Amino acid sequence: MRPIKLVEEIPDNKKALRFEFVAICALLFLLGFNFSTWASRIPAIRDSAMLIPATLGYALLARGIGSVAMVPVTASLVNKFGSRKTAYYFGWIIAISLLPIAYSPNWIFLAISMLLMGASGGGFNLAINAIAAGFEHRIGESRMSSIHSWFGVGNLGGALLGTAASALAISAQVHIMGITVLMLLVVLISFRFIPEEENGIEKSSFSWPSKAVLFLGSILFFAAWAEGSIMNWVALFYSDYIGTGERFAAIGYTIYATALLFMRFFGDRLRGNLGARMLITAGAFVASMGVLLAIQFQDIV
């Protein structure tokens, strides 16, 4: 069995391309790290801002609104300024976006902070994917799977660090302050190895999606719905429903992030063996069973 590599070899021996590949992976790592850091400290932030489930829900909704709203805006920015410059400025914003969240005194301030986080995260994600697509085009090889695996690594890394910080009773404010410095360094160093591109994305006229696209979009909608719900609420599920307390609440998200990363490595192989349709069906069934089992038993195991 061929070993799985997080960073695949670039067929071109040019050092600049290798450094660019690593830099793109580091930025996807940063994005996953940002998401999981927030998810792992939700109980602490909820308590410090004195939120109830309803007001926390409003704040979480703001993050989703910001992310969706930035889709057309980011496309315009990439087309006008290029993917590198767009990603660079979004990178700085997403790196500092956790700070106002950690120090939010109430749900309104938290909602505004979450709107900023969602907008910067959505814009950064799209711009980095545009950079990765341009990199693939230049080397004439597919590297997107390897690049995207680093989002999962960052997601797991942030969850593990959040779990450790919670277990050691490190406040969310101190934890996030350190994470912000780390993310700023990643942004500062990584973009030194990403070259300016000559052209942005190509303009195209609007057209209504086909039935096949609408059906696939509905699948993606429900998948994102489930993933976002788990990311936002699993730590609170552990702390409040299971009764682990804030110190061990992040364990649930860490296990979830581990499963996500594991399946990123084996998903392509399973798709080849089972087919895409069967893999989607089986994945949806297993995920549903996991949720149903979780809500039936008030036990951490």
PDB file of C-alpha atoms in Angstrom:
ATOM      1  CA  MET A   1       0.000   0.000   0.000  1.00  0.00           C
ATOM      2  CA  ARG A   2       1.415   3.362  -0.991  1.00  0.00           C
ATOM      3  CA  PRO A   3       1.970   5.677   2.020  1.00  0.00           C
ATOM      4  CA  ILE A   4      -0.161   8.802   2.224  1.00  0.00           C
ATOM      5  CA  LYS A   5       1.769  12.048   1.847  1.00  0.00           C
ATOM      6  CA  LEU A   6       0.515  15.343   3.213  1.00  0.00           C
ATOM      7  CA  VAL A   7       2.830  17.245   0.891  1.00  0.00           C
ATOM      8  CA  GLU A   8       3.242  15.650  -2.513  1.00  0.00           C
ATOM      9  CA  GLU A   9       6.335  16.103  -4.640  1.00  0.00           C
ATOM     10  CA  ILE A  10       6.126  18.761  -7.317  1.00  0.00           C
ATOM     11  CA  PRO A  11       7.176  17.358 -10.694  1.00  0.00           C
ATOM     12  CA  ASP A  12       9.112  20.552 -11.418  1.00  0.00           C
ATOM     13  CA  ASN A  13      12.380  20.811  -9.451  1.00  0.00           C
ATOM     14  CA  LYS A  14      12.237  24.582  -9.160  1.00  0.00           C
ATOM     15  CA  LYS A  15      12.611  25.649  -5.540  1.00  0.00           C
ATOM     16  CA  ALA A  16      10.190  28.576  -5.963  1.00  0.00           C
ATOM     17  CA  LEU A  17       7.322  26.235  -6.888  1.00  0.00           C
ATOM     18  CA  ARG A  18       8.014  24.025  -3.898  1.00  0.00           C
ATOM     19  CA  PHE A  19       7.993  26.975  -1.513  1.00  0.00           C
ATOM     20  CA  GLU A  20       4.807  28.284  -3.111  1.00  0.00           C
ATOM     21  CA  PHE A  21       3.132  24.902  -2.645  1.00  0.00           C
ATOM     22  CA  VAL A  22       4.105  24.796   1.033  1.00  0.00           C
ATOM     23  CA  ALA A  23       2.918  28.399   1.509  1.00  0.00           C
ATOM     24  CA  ILE A  24      -0.522  27.616   0.029  1.00  0.00           C
ATOM     25  CA  CYS A  25      -0.816  24.565   2.301  1.00  0.00           C
ATOM     26  CA  ALA A  26       0.164  26.727   5.295  1.00  0.00           C
ATOM     27  CA  LEU A  27      -2.601  29.210   4.485  1.00  0.00           C
ATOM     28  CA  LEU A  28      -5.218  26.430   4.261  1.00  0.00           C
ATOM     29  CA  PHE A  29      -3.843  25.176   7.584  1.00  0.00           C
ATOM     30  CA  LEU A  30      -4.387  28.687   8.972  1.00  0.00           C
ATOM     31  CA  LEU A  31      -8.019  28.711   7.864  1.00  0.00           C
ATOM     32  CA  GLY A  32      -8.783  25.372   9.523  1.00  0.00           C
ATOM     33  CA  PHE A  33      -6.880  26.439  12.639  1.00  0.00           C
ATOM     34  CA  ASN A  34      -8.966  29.602  12.888  1.00  0.00           C
ATOM     35  CA  PHE A  35     -12.274  27.735  12.623  1.00  0.00           C
ATOM     36  CA  SER A  36     -11.427  25.073  15.198  1.00  0.00           C
ATOM     37  CA  THR A  37      -9.945  27.548  17.690  1.00  0.00           C
ATOM     38  CA  TRP A  38     -13.301  29.331  17.820  1.00  0.00           C
ATOM     39  CA  ALA A  39     -15.277  26.083  17.929  1.00  0.00           C
ATOM     40  CA  SER A  40     -13.206  24.655  20.782  1.00  0.00           C
ATOM     41  CA  ARG A  41     -13.677  27.727  23.025  1.00  0.00           C
ATOM     42  CA  ILE A  42     -17.376  28.436  22.440  1.00  0.00           C
ATOM     43  CA  PRO A  43     -18.425  27.448  26.001  1.00  0.00           C
ATOM     44  CA  ALA A  44     -15.884  29.818  27.557  1.00  0.00           C
ATOM     45  CA  ILE A  45     -16.832  32.681  25.238  1.00  0.00           C
ATOM     46  CA  ARG A  46     -20.532  31.977  25.816  1.00  0.00           C
ATOM     47  CA  ASP A  47     -20.030  32.220  29.574  1.00  0.00           C
ATOM     48  CA  SER A  48     -17.824  35.332  29.488  1.00  0.00           C
ATOM     49  CA  ALA A  49     -20.388  37.164  27.327  1.00  0.00           C
ATOM     50  CA  MET A  50     -23.246  35.838  29.501  1.00  0.00           C
ATOM     51  CA  LEU A  51     -25.245  34.481  26.571  1.00  0.00           C
ATOM     52  CA  ILE A  52     -28.340  32.310  26.510  1.00  0.00           C
ATOM     53  CA  PRO A  53     -28.955  29.791  23.699  1.00  0.00           C
ATOM     54  CA  ALA A  54     -31.090  32.278  21.728  1.00  0.00           C
ATOM     55  CA  THR A  55     -28.531  35.108  21.760  1.00  0.00           C
ATOM     56  CA  LEU A  56     -25.710  32.701  20.982  1.00  0.00           C
ATOM     57  CA  GLY A  57     -27.753  31.473  18.040  1.00  0.00           C
ATOM     58  CA  TYR A  58     -28.087  35.038  16.744  1.00  0.00           C
ATOM     59  CA  ALA A  59     -24.324  35.497  16.919  1.00  0.00           C
ATOM     60  CA  LEU A  60     -23.688  32.223  15.097  1.00  0.00           C
ATOM     61  CA  LEU A  61     -26.170  33.245  12.411  1.00  0.00           C
ATOM     62  CA  ALA A  62     -24.156  36.414  11.837  1.00  0.00           C
ATOM     63  CA  ARG A  63     -21.087  34.354  10.962  1.00  0.00           C
ATOM     64  CA  GLY A  64     -23.023  32.441   8.312  1.00  0.00           C
ATOM     65  CA  ILE A  65     -24.454  35.643   6.862  1.00  0.00           C
ATOM     66  CA  GLY A  66     -20.989  37.168   6.605  1.00  0.00           C
ATOM     67  CA  SER A  67     -19.572  34.107   4.868  1.00  0.00           C
ATOM     68  CA  VAL A  68     -22.367  33.876   2.295  1.00  0.00           C
ATOM     69  CA  ALA A  69     -22.416  37.620   1.633  1.00  0.00           C
ATOM     70  CA  MET A  70     -18.715  37.619   0.737  1.00  0.00           C
ATOM     71  CA  VAL A  71     -19.058  35.094  -2.116  1.00  0.00           C
ATOM     72  CA  PRO A  72     -20.020  37.604  -4.838  1.00  0.00           C
ATOM     73  CA  VAL A  73     -17.893  40.344  -3.244  1.00  0.00           C
ATOM     74  CA  THR A  74     -14.769  38.177  -3.227  1.00  0.00           C
ATOM     75  CA  ALA A  75     -15.263  37.189  -6.859  1.00  0.00           C
ATOM     76  CA  SER A  76     -15.331  40.879  -7.761  1.00  0.00           C
ATOM     77  CA  LEU A  77     -12.264  41.642  -5.640  1.00  0.00           C
ATOM     78  CA  VAL A  78     -10.257  38.776  -7.148  1.00  0.00           C
ATOM     79  CA  ASN A  79     -11.213  39.897 -10.620  1.00  0.00           C
ATOM     80  CA  LYS A  80     -10.168  43.484  -9.895  1.00  0.00           C
ATOM     81  CA  PHE A  81      -7.115  43.101  -7.645  1.00  0.00           C
ATOM     82  CA  GLY A  82      -6.002  39.494  -8.153  1.00  0.00           C
ATOM     83  CA  SER A  83      -6.267  36.491  -5.845  1.00  0.00           C
ATOM     84  CA  ARG A  84      -2.955  37.104  -4.044  1.00  0.00           C
ATOM     85  CA  LYS A  85      -3.716  40.646  -2.929  1.00  0.00           C
ATOM     86  CA  THR A  86      -7.286  39.721  -2.008  1.00  0.00           C
ATOM     87  CA  ALA A  87      -6.163  36.716   0.043  1.00  0.00           C
ATOM     88  CA  TYR A  88      -3.387  38.737   1.684  1.00  0.00           C
ATOM     89  CA  TYR A  89      -5.713  41.358   3.159  1.00  0.00           C
ATOM     90  CA  PHE A  90      -8.358  38.819   4.107  1.00  0.00           C
ATOM     91  CA  GLY A  91      -5.574  36.840   5.795  1.00  0.00           C
ATOM     92  CA  TRP A  92      -4.729  39.749   8.086  1.00  0.00           C
ATOM     93  CA  ILE A  93      -8.383  40.270   8.929  1.00  0.00           C
ATOM     94  CA  ILE A  94      -9.083  36.616   9.700  1.00  0.00           C
ATOM     95  CA  ALA A  95      -5.940  36.433  11.848  1.00  0.00           C
ATOM     96  CA  ILE A  96      -7.171  39.207  14.142  1.00  0.00           C
ATOM     97  CA  SER A  97     -10.887  38.362  13.916  1.00  0.00           C
ATOM     98  CA  LEU A  98     -10.746  36.057  16.936  1.00  0.00           C
ATOM     99  CA  LEU A  99      -9.646  38.846  19.308  1.00  0.00           C
ATOM    100  CA  PRO A 100     -12.926  40.816  19.426  1.00  0.00           C
ATOM    101  CA  ILE A 101     -14.779  37.501  19.719  1.00  0.00           C
ATOM    102  CA  ALA A 102     -12.780  36.527  22.792  1.00  0.00           C
ATOM    103  CA  TYR A 103     -13.418  39.886  24.475  1.00  0.00           C
ATOM    104  CA  SER A 104     -17.089  40.264  23.514  1.00  0.00           C
ATOM    105  CA  PRO A 105     -19.094  41.667  26.464  1.00  0.00           C
ATOM    106  CA  ASN A 106     -22.536  40.871  25.004  1.00  0.00           C
ATOM    107  CA  TRP A 107     -24.277  39.112  22.130  1.00  0.00           C
ATOM    108  CA  ILE A 108     -24.517  42.212  19.919  1.00  0.00           C
ATOM    109  CA  PHE A 109     -20.771  42.817  20.004  1.00  0.00           C
ATOM    110  CA  LEU A 110     -20.210  39.091  19.490  1.00  0.00           C
ATOM    111  CA  ALA A 111     -22.567  39.042  16.492  1.00  0.00           C
ATOM    112  CA  ILE A 112     -20.698  41.931  14.852  1.00  0.00           C
ATOM    113  CA  SER A 113     -17.391  40.153  15.540  1.00  0.00           C
ATOM    114  CA  MET A 114     -18.764  36.894  14.130  1.00  0.00           C
ATOM    115  CA  LEU A 115     -19.968  38.746  11.024  1.00  0.00           C
ATOM    116  CA  LEU A 116     -16.396  39.983  10.515  1.00  0.00           C
ATOM    117  CA  MET A 117     -14.995  36.494  11.074  1.00  0.00           C
ATOM    118  CA  GLY A 118     -17.451  34.895   8.660  1.00  0.00           C
ATOM    119  CA  ALA A 119     -16.853  37.500   5.968  1.00  0.00           C
ATOM    120  CA  SER A 120     -13.061  37.356   6.217  1.00  0.00           C
ATOM    121  CA  GLY A 121     -13.054  33.550   6.409  1.00  0.00           C
ATOM    122  CA  GLY A 122     -15.313  33.195   3.387  1.00  0.00           C
ATOM    123  CA  GLY A 123     -13.295  35.686   1.351  1.00  0.00           C
ATOM    124  CA  PHE A 124      -9.976  34.159   2.383  1.00  0.00           C
ATOM    125  CA  ASN A 125     -11.193  30.659   1.508  1.00  0.00           C
ATOM    126  CA  LEU A 126     -12.288  31.641  -1.995  1.00  0.00           C
ATOM    127  CA  ALA A 127      -9.144  33.671  -2.719  1.00  0.00           C
ATOM    128  CA  ILE A 128      -6.804  30.907  -1.539  1.00  0.00           C
ATOM    129  CA  ASN A 129      -8.641  28.377  -3.694  1.00  0.00           C
ATOM    130  CA  ALA A 130      -8.163  30.712  -6.651  1.00  0.00           C
ATOM    131  CA  ILE A 131      -4.430  30.816  -5.881  1.00  0.00           C
ATOM    132  CA  ALA A 132      -4.322  27.020  -5.630  1.00  0.00           C
ATOM    133  CA  ALA A 133      -6.161  26.654  -8.949  1.00  0.00           C
ATOM    134  CA  GLY A 134      -3.658  28.985 -10.603  1.00  0.00           C
ATOM    135  CA  PHE A 135      -0.789  26.970  -9.140  1.00  0.00           C
ATOM    136  CA  GLU A 136      -2.261  23.743 -10.535  1.00  0.00           C
ATOM    137  CA  HIS A 137      -2.619  25.349 -13.944  1.00  0.00           C
ATOM    138  CA  ARG A 138       1.025  26.450 -14.000  1.00  0.00           C
ATOM    139  CA  ILE A 139       2.495  23.079 -13.025  1.00  0.00           C
ATOM    140  CA  GLY A 140      -0.003  21.095 -15.123  1.00  0.00           C
ATOM    141  CA  GLU A 141      -0.749  18.697 -12.254  1.00  0.00           C
ATOM    142  CA  SER A 142      -3.627  18.170  -9.821  1.00  0.00           C
ATOM    143  CA  ARG A 143      -2.615  19.098  -6.258  1.00  0.00           C
ATOM    144  CA  MET A 144      -5.920  20.356  -4.835  1.00  0.00           C
ATOM    145  CA  SER A 145      -6.569  17.235  -2.736  1.00  0.00           C
ATOM    146  CA  SER A 146      -3.169  17.468  -1.062  1.00  0.00           C
ATOM    147  CA  ILE A 147      -3.575  21.210  -0.512  1.00  0.00           C
ATOM    148  CA  HIS A 148      -7.042  20.853   0.996  1.00  0.00           C
ATOM    149  CA  SER A 149      -5.883  18.126   3.364  1.00  0.00           C
ATOM    150  CA  TRP A 150      -3.997  20.833   5.237  1.00  0.00           C
ATOM    151  CA  PHE A 151      -7.260  22.539   6.108  1.00  0.00           C
ATOM    152  CA  GLY A 152      -8.114  19.328   7.949  1.00  0.00           C
ATOM    153  CA  VAL A 153      -4.698  19.273   9.633  1.00  0.00           C
ATOM    154  CA  GLY A 154      -5.196  22.861  10.814  1.00  0.00           C
ATOM    155  CA  ASN A 155      -8.721  22.056  11.945  1.00  0.00           C
ATOM    156  CA  LEU A 156      -7.463  19.148  14.033  1.00  0.00           C
ATOM    157  CA  GLY A 157      -4.453  21.089  15.326  1.00  0.00           C
ATOM    158  CA  GLY A 158      -6.612  23.965  16.538  1.00  0.00           C
ATOM    159  CA  ALA A 159      -9.051  21.557  18.174  1.00  0.00           C
ATOM    160  CA  LEU A 160      -6.249  19.721  19.995  1.00  0.00           C
ATOM    161  CA  LEU A 161      -4.730  22.975  21.210  1.00  0.00           C
ATOM    162  CA  GLY A 162      -8.144  24.236  22.287  1.00  0.00           C
ATOM    163  CA  THR A 163      -8.773  21.021  24.203  1.00  0.00           C
ATOM    164  CA  ALA A 164      -5.408  21.335  25.944  1.00  0.00           C
ATOM    165  CA  ALA A 165      -5.994  25.005  26.796  1.00  0.00           C
ATOM    166  CA  SER A 166      -9.436  24.221  28.220  1.00  0.00           C
ATOM    167  CA  ALA A 167      -8.131  21.279  30.258  1.00  0.00           C
ATOM    168  CA  LEU A 168      -5.366  23.470  31.682  1.00  0.00           C
ATOM    169  CA  ALA A 169      -7.948  26.154  32.556  1.00  0.00           C
ATOM    170  CA  ILE A 170      -6.248  28.721  30.299  1.00  0.00           C
ATOM    171  CA  SER A 171      -8.705  31.517  29.623  1.00  0.00           C
ATOM    172  CA  ALA A 172     -10.089  31.920  26.117  1.00  0.00           C
ATOM    173  CA  GLN A 173      -8.654  35.452  26.016  1.00  0.00           C
ATOM    174  CA  VAL A 174      -5.072  34.336  26.720  1.00  0.00           C
ATOM    175  CA  HIS A 175      -5.406  31.325  24.413  1.00  0.00           C
ATOM    176  CA  ILE A 176      -6.741  33.376  21.512  1.00  0.00           C
ATOM    177  CA  MET A 177      -4.173  36.135  22.009  1.00  0.00           C
ATOM    178  CA  GLY A 178      -1.398  33.590  21.475  1.00  0.00           C
ATOM    179  CA  ILE A 179      -3.185  32.043  18.484  1.00  0.00           C
ATOM    180  CA  THR A 180      -3.574  35.479  16.881  1.00  0.00           C
ATOM    181  CA  VAL A 181       0.178  36.116  17.051  1.00  0.00           C
ATOM    182  CA  LEU A 182       0.837  32.693  15.500  1.00  0.00           C
ATOM    183  CA  MET A 183      -1.638  33.280  12.658  1.00  0.00           C
ATOM    184  CA  LEU A 184      -0.187  36.716  11.893  1.00  0.00           C
ATOM    185  CA  LEU A 185       3.269  35.151  11.550  1.00  0.00           C
ATOM    186  CA  VAL A 186       1.920  32.499   9.164  1.00  0.00           C
ATOM    187  CA  VAL A 187       0.330  35.186   6.984  1.00  0.00           C
ATOM    188  CA  LEU A 188       3.433  37.365   7.031  1.00  0.00           C
ATOM    189  CA  ILE A 189       5.794  34.539   6.057  1.00  0.00           C
ATOM    190  CA  SER A 190       3.594  32.566   3.648  1.00  0.00           C
ATOM    191  CA  PHE A 191       2.780  35.395   1.253  1.00  0.00           C
ATOM    192  CA  ARG A 192       6.470  36.029   0.655  1.00  0.00           C
ATOM    193  CA  PHE A 193       6.493  32.844  -1.441  1.00  0.00           C
ATOM    194  CA  ILE A 194       3.277  33.409  -3.411  1.00  0.00           C
ATOM    195  CA  PRO A 195       3.877  35.368  -6.639  1.00  0.00           C
ATOM    196  CA  GLU A 196       1.634  38.018  -8.092  1.00  0.00           C
ATOM    197  CA  GLU A 197      -0.623  36.709 -10.850  1.00  0.00           C
ATOM    198  CA  GLU A 198      -1.159  38.553 -14.090  1.00  0.00           C
ATOM    199  CA  ASN A 199      -4.906  38.068 -14.463  1.00  0.00           C
ATOM    200  CA  GLY A 200      -7.884  37.648 -12.164  1.00  0.00           C
ATOM    201  CA  ILE A 201     -10.805  35.378 -12.761  1.00  0.00           C
ATOM    202  CA  GLU A 202     -12.536  35.499 -16.102  1.00  0.00           C
ATOM    203  CA  LYS A 203     -15.785  37.385 -16.351  1.00  0.00           C
ATOM    204  CA  SER A 204     -18.841  35.438 -17.401  1.00  0.00           C
ATOM    205  CA  SER A 205     -22.458  36.286 -17.990  1.00  0.00           C
ATOM    206  CA  PHE A 206     -25.130  35.155 -15.526  1.00  0.00           C
ATOM    207  CA  SER A 207     -27.028  31.976 -16.308  1.00  0.00           C
ATOM    208  CA  TRP A 208     -29.578  29.976 -14.332  1.00  0.00           C
ATOM    209  CA  PRO A 209     -28.246  26.693 -12.929  1.00  0.00           C
ATOM    210  CA  SER A 210     -29.411  23.421 -14.433  1.00  0.00           C
ATOM    211  CA  LYS A 211     -31.496  20.866 -12.524  1.00  0.00           C
ATOM    212  CA  ALA A 212     -28.411  18.741 -11.916  1.00  0.00           C
ATOM    213  CA  VAL A 213     -26.569  21.717 -10.401  1.00  0.00           C
ATOM    214  CA  LEU A 214     -29.565  22.591  -8.218  1.00  0.00           C
ATOM    215  CA  PHE A 215     -29.792  18.997  -6.958  1.00  0.00           C
ATOM    216  CA  LEU A 216     -26.065  18.858  -6.206  1.00  0.00           C
ATOM    217  CA  GLY A 217     -26.329  22.256  -4.549  1.00  0.00           C
ATOM    218  CA  SER A 218     -29.080  20.974  -2.270  1.00  0.00           C
ATOM    219  CA  ILE A 219     -26.844  18.093  -1.168  1.00  0.00           C
ATOM    220  CA  LEU A 220     -24.038  20.538  -0.419  1.00  0.00           C
ATOM    221  CA  PHE A 221     -26.491  22.786   1.447  1.00  0.00           C
ATOM    222  CA  PHE A 222     -27.560  20.020   3.828  1.00  0.00           C
ATOM    223  CA  ALA A 223     -23.977  18.807   4.244  1.00  0.00           C
ATOM    224  CA  ALA A 224     -22.827  22.317   5.153  1.00  0.00           C
ATOM    225  CA  TRP A 225     -25.851  22.701   7.427  1.00  0.00           C
ATOM    226  CA  ALA A 226     -24.911  19.572   9.372  1.00  0.00           C
ATOM    227  CA  GLU A 227     -21.202  20.422   9.498  1.00  0.00           C
ATOM    228  CA  GLY A 228     -21.819  24.000  10.606  1.00  0.00           C
ATOM    229  CA  SER A 229     -24.283  22.906  13.279  1.00  0.00           C
ATOM    230  CA  ILE A 230     -21.842  20.393  14.733  1.00  0.00           C
ATOM    231  CA  MET A 231     -18.940  22.855  14.648  1.00  0.00           C
ATOM    232  CA  ASN A 232     -20.978  25.525  16.449  1.00  0.00           C
ATOM    233  CA  TRP A 233     -22.777  23.395  19.026  1.00  0.00           C
ATOM    234  CA  VAL A 234     -20.814  20.219  19.774  1.00  0.00           C
ATOM    235  CA  ALA A 235     -18.669  21.833  22.490  1.00  0.00           C
ATOM    236  CA  LEU A 236     -21.805  23.103  24.226  1.00  0.00           C
ATOM    237  CA  PHE A 237     -23.402  19.669  23.786  1.00  0.00           C
ATOM    238  CA  TYR A 238     -20.493  18.151  25.718  1.00  0.00           C
ATOM    239  CA  SER A 239     -20.310  20.840  28.397  1.00  0.00           C
ATOM    240  CA  ASP A 240     -24.042  21.245  29.061  1.00  0.00           C
ATOM    241  CA  TYR A 241     -25.796  18.026  27.994  1.00  0.00           C
ATOM    242  CA  ILE A 242     -23.088  15.438  28.631  1.00  0.00           C
ATOM    243  CA  GLY A 243     -21.892  17.366  31.673  1.00  0.00           C
ATOM    244  CA  THR A 244     -18.147  17.455  30.992  1.00  0.00           C
ATOM    245  CA  GLY A 245     -17.834  21.120  31.970  1.00  0.00           C
ATOM    246  CA  GLU A 246     -15.917  23.750  30.022  1.00  0.00           C
ATOM    247  CA  ARG A 247     -12.520  22.160  30.697  1.00  0.00           C
ATOM    248  CA  PHE A 248     -13.288  19.052  28.619  1.00  0.00           C
ATOM    249  CA  ALA A 249     -15.943  20.427  26.264  1.00  0.00           C
ATOM    250  CA  ALA A 250     -13.563  20.608  23.293  1.00  0.00           C
ATOM    251  CA  ILE A 251     -13.005  16.832  23.273  1.00  0.00           C
ATOM    252  CA  GLY A 252     -16.102  16.337  21.124  1.00  0.00           C
ATOM    253  CA  TYR A 253     -14.954  18.701  18.393  1.00  0.00           C
ATOM    254  CA  THR A 254     -11.440  17.223  18.485  1.00  0.00           C
ATOM    255  CA  ILE A 255     -12.829  13.732  17.797  1.00  0.00           C
ATOM    256  CA  TYR A 256     -15.027  15.164  15.037  1.00  0.00           C
ATOM    257  CA  ALA A 257     -12.040  16.971  13.434  1.00  0.00           C
ATOM    258  CA  THR A 258      -9.993  13.762  13.621  1.00  0.00           C
ATOM    259  CA  ALA A 259     -12.691  11.845  11.735  1.00  0.00           C
ATOM    260  CA  LEU A 260     -12.883  14.600   9.105  1.00  0.00           C
ATOM    261  CA  LEU A 261      -9.136  14.519   8.522  1.00  0.00           C
ATOM    262  CA  PHE A 262      -9.050  10.715   8.400  1.00  0.00           C
ATOM    263  CA  MET A 263     -11.720  10.577   5.708  1.00  0.00           C
ATOM    264  CA  ARG A 264      -9.998  13.282   3.657  1.00  0.00           C
ATOM    265  CA  PHE A 265      -7.099  10.873   3.227  1.00  0.00           C
ATOM    266  CA  PHE A 266      -9.223   7.856   2.302  1.00  0.00           C
ATOM    267  CA  GLY A 267     -12.142   9.555   0.553  1.00  0.00           C
ATOM    268  CA  ASP A 268     -10.585   9.411  -2.921  1.00  0.00           C
ATOM    269  CA  ARG A 269      -9.771   5.718  -2.514  1.00  0.00           C
ATOM    270  CA  LEU A 270     -13.277   4.916  -1.302  1.00  0.00           C
ATOM    271  CA  ARG A 271     -14.771   6.871  -4.173  1.00  0.00           C
ATOM    272  CA  GLY A 272     -12.778   4.755  -6.582  1.00  0.00           C
ATOM    273  CA  ASN A 273     -13.964   1.532  -4.943  1.00  0.00           C
ATOM    274  CA  LEU A 274     -17.585   2.422  -4.165  1.00  0.00           C
ATOM    275  CA  GLY A 275     -18.403   5.193  -6.620  1.00  0.00           C
ATOM    276  CA  ALA A 276     -19.307   8.776  -5.787  1.00  0.00           C
ATOM    277  CA  ARG A 277     -23.058   8.135  -5.445  1.00  0.00           C
ATOM    278  CA  MET A 278     -22.640   5.225  -3.029  1.00  0.00           C
ATOM    279  CA  LEU A 279     -20.034   7.138  -1.015  1.00  0.00           C
ATOM    280  CA  ILE A 280     -22.365  10.138  -0.599  1.00  0.00           C
ATOM    281  CA  THR A 281     -25.266   7.881   0.393  1.00  0.00           C
ATOM    282  CA  ALA A 282     -23.196   5.861   2.860  1.00  0.00           C
ATOM    283  CA  GLY A 283     -21.617   9.005   4.313  1.00  0.00           C
ATOM    284  CA  ALA A 284     -25.004  10.638   4.870  1.00  0.00           C
ATOM    285  CA  PHE A 285     -26.339   7.472   6.522  1.00  0.00           C
ATOM    286  CA  VAL A 286     -23.359   7.071   8.861  1.00  0.00           C
ATOM    287  CA  ALA A 287     -23.431  10.775   9.791  1.00  0.00           C
ATOM    288  CA  SER A 288     -27.156  10.574  10.575  1.00  0.00           C
ATOM    289  CA  MET A 289     -26.632   7.504  12.751  1.00  0.00           C
ATOM    290  CA  GLY A 290     -23.859   9.299  14.613  1.00  0.00           C
ATOM    291  CA  VAL A 291     -26.101  12.246  15.450  1.00  0.00           C
ATOM    292  CA  LEU A 292     -28.995   9.994  16.483  1.00  0.00           C
ATOM    293  CA  LEU A 293     -26.735   7.938  18.760  1.00  0.00           C
ATOM    294  CA  ALA A 294     -25.240  11.059  20.332  1.00  0.00           C
ATOM    295  CA  ILE A 295     -28.578  12.498  21.410  1.00  0.00           C
ATOM    296  CA  GLN A 296     -29.817   9.190  22.862  1.00  0.00           C
ATOM    297  CA  PHE A 297     -27.103   8.666  25.462  1.00  0.00           C
ATOM    298  CA  GLN A 298     -25.953  11.143  28.102  1.00  0.00           C
ATOM    299  CA  ASP A 299     -22.501   9.616  28.290  1.00  0.00           C
ATOM    300  CA  ILE A 300     -19.128  10.919  27.085  1.00  0.00           C
ATOM    301  CA  VAL A 301     -18.061   7.552  25.621  1.00  0.00           C
TER     302      VAL A 301
END
